Amino acid sequence: MDIENLDTDPRCQTKRECWRCDATRQAEGDWYYARQDGEDSFAVQPSQKPIPANGIAVVHYASSGSAMLAADVPGLCRVLSDNGWLLVLQALERNICAIKVTGGNITLRHVTVLSTIEEYNQMTKLGRFYIDETIRPLTHNGGGM
């Protein structure tokens, strides 16, 4: 399979850019993003790099509270799906595709950035996403590890 994860830190071990939030490194190395006092929501950039136009970001996350995720700027990217632990975003033009989080906080677990929706469809058929530099099954708890 010749699909490349364009994100340089698929395990999310590096703090992502975020706005109106506090980021705390957890013991296992993940980053926990929580809204700052007085804020209704916050935004976090899922990938280390901008996502290509029509590219896909698959974001494996854990949430606390009743976190609701959406595109921070809907004109730049759109949510294709979100099942409460796996968010799929499509960039409408090359940009950072920031995620808007309301009602809770999140921990980013893994990110896969793909060049095209065709690559996403190919990986979906296989039931696999990047966990690290390899392609492995991705389950609710991060499986394949």
PDB file of C-alpha atoms in Angstrom:
ATOM      1  CA  MET A   1       0.000   0.000   0.000  1.00  0.00           C
ATOM      2  CA  ASP A   2       1.526   3.326  -1.045  1.00  0.00           C
ATOM      3  CA  ILE A   3      -0.373   5.639   1.244  1.00  0.00           C
ATOM      4  CA  GLU A   4       1.682   8.067   3.275  1.00  0.00           C
ATOM      5  CA  ASN A   5       0.676   9.693   6.546  1.00  0.00           C
ATOM      6  CA  LEU A   6       1.535  13.357   6.018  1.00  0.00           C
ATOM      7  CA  ASP A   7       1.531  14.129   9.750  1.00  0.00           C
ATOM      8  CA  THR A   8       5.009  14.128  11.254  1.00  0.00           C
ATOM      9  CA  ASP A   9       3.785  13.161  14.751  1.00  0.00           C
ATOM     10  CA  PRO A  10       0.991  10.592  14.318  1.00  0.00           C
ATOM     11  CA  ARG A  11       1.064   9.650  18.024  1.00  0.00           C
ATOM     12  CA  CYS A  12       0.434  13.289  19.036  1.00  0.00           C
ATOM     13  CA  GLN A  13       3.409  13.377  21.393  1.00  0.00           C
ATOM     14  CA  THR A  14       4.105  17.016  20.514  1.00  0.00           C
ATOM     15  CA  LYS A  15       1.812  19.732  21.830  1.00  0.00           C
ATOM     16  CA  ARG A  16      -0.474  21.020  19.092  1.00  0.00           C
ATOM     17  CA  GLU A  17      -1.304  24.672  18.577  1.00  0.00           C
ATOM     18  CA  CYS A  18      -4.407  25.574  20.547  1.00  0.00           C
ATOM     19  CA  TRP A  19      -6.452  28.649  21.313  1.00  0.00           C
ATOM     20  CA  ARG A  20      -8.475  29.514  24.444  1.00  0.00           C
ATOM     21  CA  CYS A  21      -7.229  26.341  26.131  1.00  0.00           C
ATOM     22  CA  ASP A  22      -4.597  24.892  28.403  1.00  0.00           C
ATOM     23  CA  ALA A  23      -2.554  21.883  27.309  1.00  0.00           C
ATOM     24  CA  THR A  24      -1.128  19.447  29.856  1.00  0.00           C
ATOM     25  CA  ARG A  25       1.190  16.553  29.081  1.00  0.00           C
ATOM     26  CA  GLN A  26      -0.079  13.294  30.585  1.00  0.00           C
ATOM     27  CA  ALA A  27       2.128  10.556  32.079  1.00  0.00           C
ATOM     28  CA  GLU A  28       1.775   8.364  28.949  1.00  0.00           C
ATOM     29  CA  GLY A  29       2.938  11.268  26.772  1.00  0.00           C
ATOM     30  CA  ASP A  30      -0.457  12.310  25.372  1.00  0.00           C
ATOM     31  CA  TRP A  31      -1.594  15.909  25.558  1.00  0.00           C
ATOM     32  CA  TYR A  32      -4.821  16.840  27.342  1.00  0.00           C
ATOM     33  CA  TYR A  33      -6.529  19.986  26.015  1.00  0.00           C
ATOM     34  CA  ALA A  34      -8.949  21.818  28.319  1.00  0.00           C
ATOM     35  CA  ARG A  35     -10.775  25.084  27.830  1.00  0.00           C
ATOM     36  CA  GLN A  36      -9.601  28.011  29.886  1.00  0.00           C
ATOM     37  CA  ASP A  37     -11.781  29.397  32.659  1.00  0.00           C
ATOM     38  CA  GLY A  38     -14.575  31.568  31.305  1.00  0.00           C
ATOM     39  CA  GLU A  39     -14.398  30.140  27.787  1.00  0.00           C
ATOM     40  CA  ASP A  40     -17.349  28.366  26.149  1.00  0.00           C
ATOM     41  CA  SER A  41     -15.132  26.525  23.708  1.00  0.00           C
ATOM     42  CA  PHE A  42     -11.571  26.163  22.503  1.00  0.00           C
ATOM     43  CA  ALA A  43      -9.777  25.201  19.311  1.00  0.00           C
ATOM     44  CA  VAL A  44      -6.898  22.821  18.660  1.00  0.00           C
ATOM     45  CA  GLN A  45      -4.945  22.119  15.488  1.00  0.00           C
ATOM     46  CA  PRO A  46      -4.967  18.337  14.940  1.00  0.00           C
ATOM     47  CA  SER A  47      -1.951  18.109  12.616  1.00  0.00           C
ATOM     48  CA  GLN A  48       1.547  19.501  12.878  1.00  0.00           C
ATOM     49  CA  LYS A  49       1.283  20.755   9.279  1.00  0.00           C
ATOM     50  CA  PRO A  50      -1.481  22.246   7.132  1.00  0.00           C
ATOM     51  CA  ILE A  51      -3.740  19.663   5.518  1.00  0.00           C
ATOM     52  CA  PRO A  52      -3.715  19.725   1.689  1.00  0.00           C
ATOM     53  CA  ALA A  53      -6.808  20.973  -0.175  1.00  0.00           C
ATOM     54  CA  ASN A  54      -9.321  18.086  -0.242  1.00  0.00           C
ATOM     55  CA  GLY A  55      -7.039  16.153   2.122  1.00  0.00           C
ATOM     56  CA  ILE A  56      -8.366  14.167   5.065  1.00  0.00           C
ATOM     57  CA  ALA A  57      -7.418  14.217   8.752  1.00  0.00           C
ATOM     58  CA  VAL A  58      -8.459  11.214  10.819  1.00  0.00           C
ATOM     59  CA  VAL A  59      -8.232  12.200  14.497  1.00  0.00           C
ATOM     60  CA  HIS A  60      -8.429   9.513  17.190  1.00  0.00           C
ATOM     61  CA  TYR A  61      -9.308  11.208  20.489  1.00  0.00           C
ATOM     62  CA  ALA A  62     -10.672  10.653  23.974  1.00  0.00           C
ATOM     63  CA  SER A  63     -13.078  13.157  25.496  1.00  0.00           C
ATOM     64  CA  SER A  64     -14.189  14.127  28.952  1.00  0.00           C
ATOM     65  CA  GLY A  65     -17.551  15.592  29.739  1.00  0.00           C
ATOM     66  CA  SER A  66     -19.856  15.733  26.761  1.00  0.00           C
ATOM     67  CA  ALA A  67     -17.362  17.214  24.318  1.00  0.00           C
ATOM     68  CA  MET A  68     -18.763  18.140  20.924  1.00  0.00           C
ATOM     69  CA  LEU A  69     -16.275  18.571  18.068  1.00  0.00           C
ATOM     70  CA  ALA A  70     -16.760  20.680  14.959  1.00  0.00           C
ATOM     71  CA  ALA A  71     -14.705  22.537  12.370  1.00  0.00           C
ATOM     72  CA  ASP A  72     -13.535  25.798  13.975  1.00  0.00           C
ATOM     73  CA  VAL A  73     -13.889  27.605  10.625  1.00  0.00           C
ATOM     74  CA  PRO A  74     -16.472  25.647   8.599  1.00  0.00           C
ATOM     75  CA  GLY A  75     -15.528  27.468   5.389  1.00  0.00           C
ATOM     76  CA  LEU A  76     -12.034  25.952   5.556  1.00  0.00           C
ATOM     77  CA  CYS A  77     -12.841  22.360   6.483  1.00  0.00           C
ATOM     78  CA  ARG A  78     -15.808  20.140   7.180  1.00  0.00           C
ATOM     79  CA  VAL A  79     -16.518  17.217   9.452  1.00  0.00           C
ATOM     80  CA  LEU A  80     -17.241  14.062   7.460  1.00  0.00           C
ATOM     81  CA  SER A  81     -17.919  11.950  10.549  1.00  0.00           C
ATOM     82  CA  ASP A  82     -17.488  11.846  14.315  1.00  0.00           C
ATOM     83  CA  ASN A  83     -18.463   8.813  16.366  1.00  0.00           C
ATOM     84  CA  GLY A  84     -17.242  10.132  19.726  1.00  0.00           C
ATOM     85  CA  TRP A  85     -13.673   8.848  19.417  1.00  0.00           C
ATOM     86  CA  LEU A  86     -12.766   9.125  15.725  1.00  0.00           C
ATOM     87  CA  LEU A  87     -13.209  12.451  13.919  1.00  0.00           C
ATOM     88  CA  VAL A  88     -12.775  12.688  10.144  1.00  0.00           C
ATOM     89  CA  LEU A  89     -12.166  16.165   8.674  1.00  0.00           C
ATOM     90  CA  GLN A  90     -11.794  17.197   5.048  1.00  0.00           C
ATOM     91  CA  ALA A  91      -9.865  20.354   4.175  1.00  0.00           C
ATOM     92  CA  LEU A  92     -11.709  22.494   1.633  1.00  0.00           C
ATOM     93  CA  GLU A  93      -8.487  24.356   0.910  1.00  0.00           C
ATOM     94  CA  ARG A  94      -4.950  23.938   2.264  1.00  0.00           C
ATOM     95  CA  ASN A  95      -5.176  24.951   5.934  1.00  0.00           C
ATOM     96  CA  ILE A  96      -4.762  23.818   9.535  1.00  0.00           C
ATOM     97  CA  CYS A  97      -8.366  22.555   9.975  1.00  0.00           C
ATOM     98  CA  ALA A  98      -8.613  23.582  13.628  1.00  0.00           C
ATOM     99  CA  ILE A  99     -11.121  21.618  15.709  1.00  0.00           C
ATOM    100  CA  LYS A 100     -13.622  23.536  17.842  1.00  0.00           C
ATOM    101  CA  VAL A 101     -14.413  21.746  21.113  1.00  0.00           C
ATOM    102  CA  THR A 102     -17.422  22.638  23.276  1.00  0.00           C
ATOM    103  CA  GLY A 103     -18.891  20.985  26.365  1.00  0.00           C
ATOM    104  CA  GLY A 104     -15.799  19.078  27.461  1.00  0.00           C
ATOM    105  CA  ASN A 105     -12.101  18.488  26.968  1.00  0.00           C
ATOM    106  CA  ILE A 106     -10.080  16.149  24.756  1.00  0.00           C
ATOM    107  CA  THR A 107      -6.902  14.109  24.586  1.00  0.00           C
ATOM    108  CA  LEU A 108      -5.464  13.549  21.114  1.00  0.00           C
ATOM    109  CA  ARG A 109      -4.330   9.939  20.646  1.00  0.00           C
ATOM    110  CA  HIS A 110      -3.380   9.548  16.951  1.00  0.00           C
ATOM    111  CA  VAL A 111      -3.654  11.566  13.746  1.00  0.00           C
ATOM    112  CA  THR A 112      -3.523  10.360  10.173  1.00  0.00           C
ATOM    113  CA  VAL A 113      -3.380  12.978   7.410  1.00  0.00           C
ATOM    114  CA  LEU A 114      -4.036  11.763   3.884  1.00  0.00           C
ATOM    115  CA  SER A 115      -3.661  13.614   0.577  1.00  0.00           C
ATOM    116  CA  THR A 116      -6.999  12.621  -0.903  1.00  0.00           C
ATOM    117  CA  ILE A 117     -10.387  11.210  -0.040  1.00  0.00           C
ATOM    118  CA  GLU A 118      -9.515   8.254  -2.271  1.00  0.00           C
ATOM    119  CA  GLU A 119      -6.677   7.326   0.100  1.00  0.00           C
ATOM    120  CA  TYR A 120      -9.113   7.643   3.004  1.00  0.00           C
ATOM    121  CA  ASN A 121     -11.642   5.393   1.250  1.00  0.00           C
ATOM    122  CA  GLN A 122      -8.919   2.826   0.531  1.00  0.00           C
ATOM    123  CA  MET A 123      -7.833   2.747   4.183  1.00  0.00           C
ATOM    124  CA  THR A 124     -11.457   2.630   5.375  1.00  0.00           C
ATOM    125  CA  LYS A 125     -12.110  -0.461   3.263  1.00  0.00           C
ATOM    126  CA  LEU A 126      -9.155  -2.106   5.001  1.00  0.00           C
ATOM    127  CA  GLY A 127     -10.324  -0.878   8.430  1.00  0.00           C
ATOM    128  CA  ARG A 128      -6.907   0.587   9.096  1.00  0.00           C
ATOM    129  CA  PHE A 129      -5.313   3.928   9.915  1.00  0.00           C
ATOM    130  CA  TYR A 130      -1.835   5.045  10.840  1.00  0.00           C
ATOM    131  CA  ILE A 131      -0.957   4.529  14.469  1.00  0.00           C
ATOM    132  CA  ASP A 132       2.714   5.335  14.109  1.00  0.00           C
ATOM    133  CA  GLU A 133       4.850   4.944  11.007  1.00  0.00           C
ATOM    134  CA  THR A 134       3.002   1.738  10.136  1.00  0.00           C
ATOM    135  CA  ILE A 135      -0.575   0.996   9.198  1.00  0.00           C
ATOM    136  CA  ARG A 136      -2.412  -1.026  11.826  1.00  0.00           C
ATOM    137  CA  PRO A 137      -6.010  -1.641  12.811  1.00  0.00           C
ATOM    138  CA  LEU A 138      -7.461   1.231  14.803  1.00  0.00           C
ATOM    139  CA  THR A 139     -10.061   0.406  17.408  1.00  0.00           C
ATOM    140  CA  HIS A 140     -11.764   2.512  20.062  1.00  0.00           C
ATOM    141  CA  ASN A 141      -8.967   2.006  22.592  1.00  0.00           C
ATOM    142  CA  GLY A 142      -6.175   2.566  20.084  1.00  0.00           C
ATOM    143  CA  GLY A 143      -5.827  -1.152  19.299  1.00  0.00           C
ATOM    144  CA  GLY A 144      -3.251  -2.684  17.052  1.00  0.00           C
ATOM    145  CA  MET A 145      -0.592  -1.797  19.564  1.00  0.00           C
TER     146      MET A 145
END
